[in-house]
Short mmCIF file of C-alpha atoms in Angstrom, two decimals:
data_model
loop_
_atom_site.label_atom_id
_atom_site.label_comp_id
_atom_site.label_asym_id
_atom_site.label_seq_id
_atom_site.Cartn_x
_atom_site.Cartn_y
_atom_site.Cartn_z
CA UNK A 267 -12.67 -13.70 22.70
CA UNK A 268 -9.54 -13.09 24.80
CA UNK A 269 -7.27 -13.49 21.78
CA UNK A 270 -9.38 -11.02 19.83
CA UNK A 271 -9.21 -8.48 22.67
CA UNK A 272 -5.44 -8.85 22.93
CA UNK A 273 -5.10 -8.39 19.17
CA UNK A 274 -7.13 -5.17 19.36
CA UNK A 275 -4.97 -3.88 22.23
CA UNK A 276 -1.85 -4.72 20.22
CA UNK A 277 -3.17 -2.74 17.24
CA UNK A 278 -3.78 0.29 19.44
CA UNK A 279 -0.37 0.04 21.16
CA UNK A 280 1.38 -0.05 17.79
CA UNK A 281 -0.71 2.89 16.56
CA UNK A 282 0.25 5.00 19.58
CA UNK A 283 3.94 4.13 19.20
CA UNK A 284 3.84 4.86 15.46
CA UNK A 285 2.02 8.16 15.97
CA UNK A 286 4.49 9.40 18.58
CA UNK A 287 7.73 8.14 17.09
CA UNK A 288 7.18 8.66 13.35
CA UNK A 289 7.79 12.40 13.61
CA UNK A 290 9.50 12.94 16.94
CA UNK A 291 13.26 12.40 16.48
CA UNK A 292 13.47 9.14 18.46
CA UNK A 293 13.33 6.46 15.71
CA UNK A 294 10.02 4.70 15.16
CA UNK A 295 11.71 1.57 13.75
CA UNK A 296 13.98 1.35 16.79
CA UNK A 297 11.04 1.62 19.19
CA UNK A 298 9.03 -1.03 17.35
CA UNK A 299 11.96 -3.48 17.45
CA UNK A 300 12.46 -2.91 21.18
CA UNK A 301 8.73 -3.28 21.89
CA UNK A 302 8.60 -6.48 19.88
CA UNK A 303 11.60 -7.82 21.83
CA UNK A 304 9.81 -7.25 25.14
CA UNK A 305 6.25 -8.02 24.05
CA UNK A 306 6.07 -10.01 20.81
CA UNK A 307 3.57 -7.86 18.94
CA UNK A 308 3.40 -8.37 15.19
CA UNK A 309 0.33 -7.10 13.40
CA UNK A 310 1.82 -7.81 9.99
CA UNK A 311 3.16 -5.82 7.06
CA UNK A 312 -0.28 -4.66 5.94
CA UNK A 313 -0.94 -2.98 9.29
CA UNK A 314 2.45 -1.23 9.09
CA UNK A 315 1.51 0.11 5.66
CA UNK A 316 -1.83 1.43 6.93
CA UNK A 317 -0.13 3.17 9.87
CA UNK A 318 2.34 4.79 7.50
CA UNK A 319 -0.58 5.99 5.37
CA UNK A 320 -2.13 7.46 8.51
CA UNK A 321 1.01 9.38 9.45
CA UNK A 322 1.40 10.46 5.81
CA UNK A 323 -2.09 11.94 6.10
CA UNK A 324 -0.89 13.90 9.16
CA UNK A 325 1.96 15.44 7.17
CA UNK A 326 -0.29 16.34 4.23
CA UNK A 327 -2.85 18.02 6.51
CA UNK A 328 -0.22 19.86 8.55
CA UNK A 329 1.64 21.19 5.50
CA UNK A 330 -1.37 21.42 3.19
CA UNK A 331 -0.85 25.12 2.40
CA UNK A 332 2.85 24.65 1.70
CA UNK A 333 2.15 21.62 -0.50
CA UNK A 334 -0.52 23.48 -2.45
CA UNK A 335 1.70 26.53 -2.91
CA UNK A 336 4.61 24.34 -3.97
CA UNK A 337 2.61 22.32 -6.49
CA UNK A 338 0.77 25.25 -8.07
CA UNK A 339 3.96 27.31 -8.15
CA UNK A 340 5.91 24.49 -9.80
CA UNK A 341 3.19 24.04 -12.45
CA UNK A 342 3.13 27.77 -13.30
CA UNK A 343 6.92 27.98 -13.36
CA UNK A 344 7.13 24.90 -15.61
CA UNK A 345 4.71 26.54 -18.04
CA UNK A 346 6.81 29.73 -18.04
CA UNK A 347 9.96 27.72 -18.66
CA UNK A 348 8.37 26.01 -21.66
CA UNK A 349 6.63 29.05 -23.14
CA UNK A 350 9.08 31.83 -22.37
CA UNK A 351 12.27 29.87 -21.67
CA UNK A 352 12.35 31.43 -18.24
CA UNK A 353 14.65 30.17 -15.53
CA UNK A 354 13.16 27.85 -12.86
CA UNK A 355 11.71 29.69 -9.88
CA UNK A 356 11.80 28.81 -6.19
CA UNK A 357 8.91 26.32 -6.29
CA UNK A 358 10.29 24.35 -9.23
CA UNK A 359 13.75 24.36 -7.68
CA UNK A 360 12.34 23.05 -4.39
CA UNK A 361 10.57 20.21 -6.18
CA UNK A 362 13.88 19.38 -7.83
CA UNK A 363 15.64 19.35 -4.45
CA UNK A 364 12.99 17.04 -2.97
CA UNK A 365 13.19 14.65 -5.92
CA UNK A 366 16.99 14.64 -5.84
CA UNK A 367 17.09 13.89 -2.11
CA UNK A 368 14.44 11.19 -2.56
CA UNK A 369 16.45 9.51 -5.33
CA UNK A 370 19.59 9.43 -3.17
CA UNK A 371 17.57 8.04 -0.26
CA UNK A 372 16.00 5.37 -2.45
CA UNK A 373 19.36 4.13 -3.74
CA UNK A 374 20.84 3.90 -0.23
CA UNK A 375 17.67 2.41 1.23
CA UNK A 376 17.49 -0.37 -1.37
CA UNK A 377 21.19 -1.10 -0.85
CA UNK A 378 20.89 -1.32 2.93
CA UNK A 379 17.51 -3.11 3.06
CA UNK A 380 18.90 -6.69 3.27
CA UNK A 381 21.17 -5.65 6.14
CA UNK A 382 18.43 -3.72 7.94
CA UNK A 383 15.96 -6.60 7.77
CA UNK A 384 18.43 -9.14 9.20
CA UNK A 385 21.50 -8.21 11.22
CA UNK A 386 20.41 -4.71 12.24
CA UNK A 387 17.36 -5.88 14.21
CA UNK A 388 19.44 -6.87 17.22
CA UNK A 389 18.46 -5.09 20.46
CA UNK A 390 22.13 -4.30 21.16
CA UNK A 391 22.58 -2.74 17.72
CA UNK A 392 19.37 -0.74 18.04
CA UNK A 393 20.46 0.45 21.49
CA UNK A 394 23.86 1.48 20.13
CA UNK A 395 22.26 3.37 17.25
CA UNK A 396 19.88 5.13 19.66
CA UNK A 397 22.94 6.38 21.55
CA UNK A 398 24.37 7.60 18.23
CA UNK A 399 21.01 9.24 17.52
CA UNK A 400 21.27 11.05 20.86
CA UNK A 401 24.66 12.42 19.81
CA UNK A 402 23.20 13.56 16.48
CA UNK A 403 20.34 15.38 18.22
CA UNK A 404 22.70 16.98 20.74
CA UNK A 405 24.81 18.36 17.88
CA UNK A 406 21.77 20.22 16.54
CA UNK A 407 22.70 23.03 18.94
CA UNK A 408 25.63 23.85 16.63
CA UNK A 409 23.34 25.40 14.03
CA UNK A 410 25.22 26.64 10.96
CA UNK A 411 28.51 24.97 11.95
CA UNK A 412 28.95 23.42 8.51
CA UNK A 413 27.17 26.00 6.39
CA UNK A 414 28.12 25.42 2.75
CA UNK A 415 26.76 28.53 1.10
CA UNK A 416 24.82 31.50 2.41
CA UNK A 417 21.14 31.61 1.61
CA UNK A 418 18.25 29.12 1.46
CA UNK A 419 18.09 25.47 0.43
CA UNK A 420 20.27 24.47 -2.52
CA UNK A 421 21.24 21.35 -4.46
CA UNK A 422 24.30 20.54 -2.34
CA UNK A 423 22.25 20.64 0.86
CA UNK A 424 19.51 18.51 -0.73
CA UNK A 425 22.08 15.90 -1.75
CA UNK A 426 23.52 15.71 1.76
CA UNK A 427 20.08 15.50 3.39
CA UNK A 428 19.11 12.73 0.95
CA UNK A 429 22.28 10.87 1.92
CA UNK A 430 21.53 11.31 5.64
CA UNK A 431 17.94 10.18 5.18
CA UNK A 432 19.14 7.06 3.39
CA UNK A 433 21.43 6.15 6.29
CA UNK A 434 18.52 6.76 8.67
CA UNK A 435 16.89 3.51 7.50
CA UNK A 436 19.09 1.94 10.18
CA UNK A 437 16.80 1.16 13.15
CA UNK A 438 17.66 3.50 16.01
CA UNK A 439 18.57 6.45 13.78
CA UNK A 440 15.66 8.86 13.47
CA UNK A 441 14.80 9.97 9.94
CA UNK A 442 13.37 13.29 11.09
CA UNK A 443 16.08 13.79 13.73
CA UNK A 444 18.99 13.17 11.38
CA UNK A 445 17.64 15.15 8.42
CA UNK A 446 16.57 18.15 10.51
CA UNK A 447 19.89 18.16 12.38
CA UNK A 448 21.79 17.96 9.08
CA UNK A 449 19.79 20.90 7.73
CA UNK A 450 20.45 22.91 10.89
CA UNK A 451 24.19 22.20 10.77
CA UNK A 452 24.27 23.17 7.09
CA UNK A 453 22.76 26.57 7.89
CA UNK A 454 19.16 26.08 6.79
CA UNK A 455 16.76 28.34 8.70
CA UNK A 456 14.93 26.64 11.55
CA UNK A 457 11.47 27.22 10.09
CA UNK A 458 12.58 25.57 6.85
CA UNK A 459 14.33 22.53 8.38
CA UNK A 460 11.25 20.67 9.59
CA UNK A 461 9.26 21.68 6.52
CA UNK A 462 11.83 20.25 4.11
CA UNK A 463 12.30 17.11 6.22
CA UNK A 464 8.61 16.28 6.39
CA UNK A 465 7.86 17.24 2.80
CA UNK A 466 10.69 14.86 1.97
CA UNK A 467 8.93 12.13 3.94
CA UNK A 468 5.92 12.26 1.61
CA UNK A 469 7.51 10.63 -1.48
CA UNK A 470 9.46 8.21 0.76
CA UNK A 471 6.35 6.95 2.60
CA UNK A 472 4.23 7.07 -0.56
CA UNK A 473 6.81 5.00 -2.44
CA UNK A 474 6.80 2.34 0.27
CA UNK A 475 3.01 2.24 0.24
CA UNK A 476 2.81 1.92 -3.56
CA UNK A 477 5.22 -1.02 -3.46
CA UNK A 478 2.80 -2.87 -1.18
CA UNK A 479 -0.54 -1.72 -2.60
CA UNK A 480 -1.51 -5.24 -3.61
CA UNK A 481 -1.30 -6.31 0.03
CA UNK A 482 -4.28 -4.09 0.85
CA UNK A 483 -6.48 -6.61 -0.97
CA UNK A 484 -5.64 -9.07 1.82
CA UNK A 485 -7.25 -6.89 4.50
CA UNK A 486 -9.71 -8.99 6.46
CA UNK A 487 -13.14 -7.42 6.95
CA UNK A 488 -13.37 -8.48 10.62
CA UNK A 489 -10.29 -6.37 11.41
CA UNK A 490 -11.45 -3.32 9.47
CA UNK A 491 -12.98 -1.51 12.47
CA UNK A 492 -10.02 -1.75 14.85
CA UNK A 493 -7.51 -1.02 12.06
CA UNK A 494 -9.47 2.09 11.08
CA UNK A 495 -9.50 3.21 14.73
CA UNK A 496 -5.76 2.54 15.05
CA UNK A 497 -5.05 4.50 11.86
CA UNK A 498 -7.09 7.49 13.08
CA UNK A 499 -5.28 7.35 16.44
CA UNK A 500 -1.87 7.30 14.74
CA UNK A 501 -2.86 10.21 12.48
CA UNK A 502 -4.11 12.40 15.35
CA UNK A 503 -1.08 11.70 17.53
CA UNK A 504 1.20 12.29 14.54
CA UNK A 505 -0.38 15.68 13.88
CA UNK A 506 0.04 16.69 17.54
CA UNK A 507 3.70 15.65 17.38
CA UNK A 508 4.25 17.79 14.28
CA UNK A 509 2.86 20.81 16.13
CA UNK A 510 5.11 20.06 19.12
CA UNK A 511 8.20 19.53 16.99
CA UNK A 512 7.71 22.80 15.12
CA UNK A 513 7.47 24.71 18.41
CA UNK A 514 10.58 23.02 19.81
CA UNK A 515 12.53 23.87 16.66
CA UNK A 516 11.48 27.51 16.80
CA UNK A 517 12.62 27.67 20.43
CA UNK A 518 15.93 25.91 19.64
CA UNK A 519 15.06 22.97 21.92
CA UNK A 520 15.35 20.14 19.40
CA UNK A 521 18.19 18.60 21.41
CA UNK A 522 15.79 17.97 24.31
CA UNK A 523 15.14 14.50 22.85
CA UNK A 524 18.82 13.49 23.12
CA UNK A 525 18.77 12.43 26.82
CA UNK A 526 15.73 10.22 26.19
CA UNK A 527 17.44 8.43 23.28
CA UNK A 528 20.65 8.06 25.31
CA UNK A 529 18.81 6.57 28.28
CA UNK A 530 16.72 4.25 26.10
CA UNK A 531 19.79 3.07 24.20
CA UNK A 532 21.75 2.31 27.38
CA UNK A 533 18.73 0.53 28.87
CA UNK A 534 18.28 -1.60 25.76
CA UNK A 535 21.95 -2.68 25.80
CA UNK A 536 21.84 -3.51 29.51
CA UNK A 537 18.61 -5.50 29.17
CA UNK A 538 20.03 -7.46 26.23
CA UNK A 539 23.07 -8.41 28.29
CA UNK A 540 21.01 -9.86 31.17
#
């Protein structure tokens, strides 16, 4: 009975951490490694997949209108290109940018995966990368510093963001923090930075889920209730964090997360040295 209760509490703790850190620019993977170092909590790969599905649901709900507009626009523009040999419009171009960035991320992610799953899980390394993440977030105040070309999103920016997102597989570097900061520095408008970053997370998370679909068959019925509750909790918290992050970006306060990452990184290094 006690073991079962502790397992349920562990599921909920991981759900809360996943919900808060998946979208806020503080590195969910880094937090999970640090939590596991202090309190050995391991609910298994299947549970991680379900939590990622939950946070993916948050993104889809939050950006549902943008996703619908993008998909329908891309379909209509594709038909025009085929029938009338028209040039690709904004929606089709955006889909191309997202796919390009995803491809770059996938190549880097697959290359770095053996390193990430072994040597990079050290508390000292995670702490050091959290300090680097703090520096990245702090630099977001220099919006437009490295603007490549005037105007909206383009292929060059998509390539760079895909590269940055690939590097962000390192635990301690936030995917959302690094990609949004890169977009800001490259001159992308604030209201477009978060949107592109989180739309970009959809194929990345979906790809990871598809790779492990067969593991869902191993879900034990007795854990179904608590896992469902944990997934709902992660999804709700994730949605709230998306709302918060959008407001902070509009008010140019994205760098507010930098001191937290700096403090957490220093604390992790100090604790590892004791």
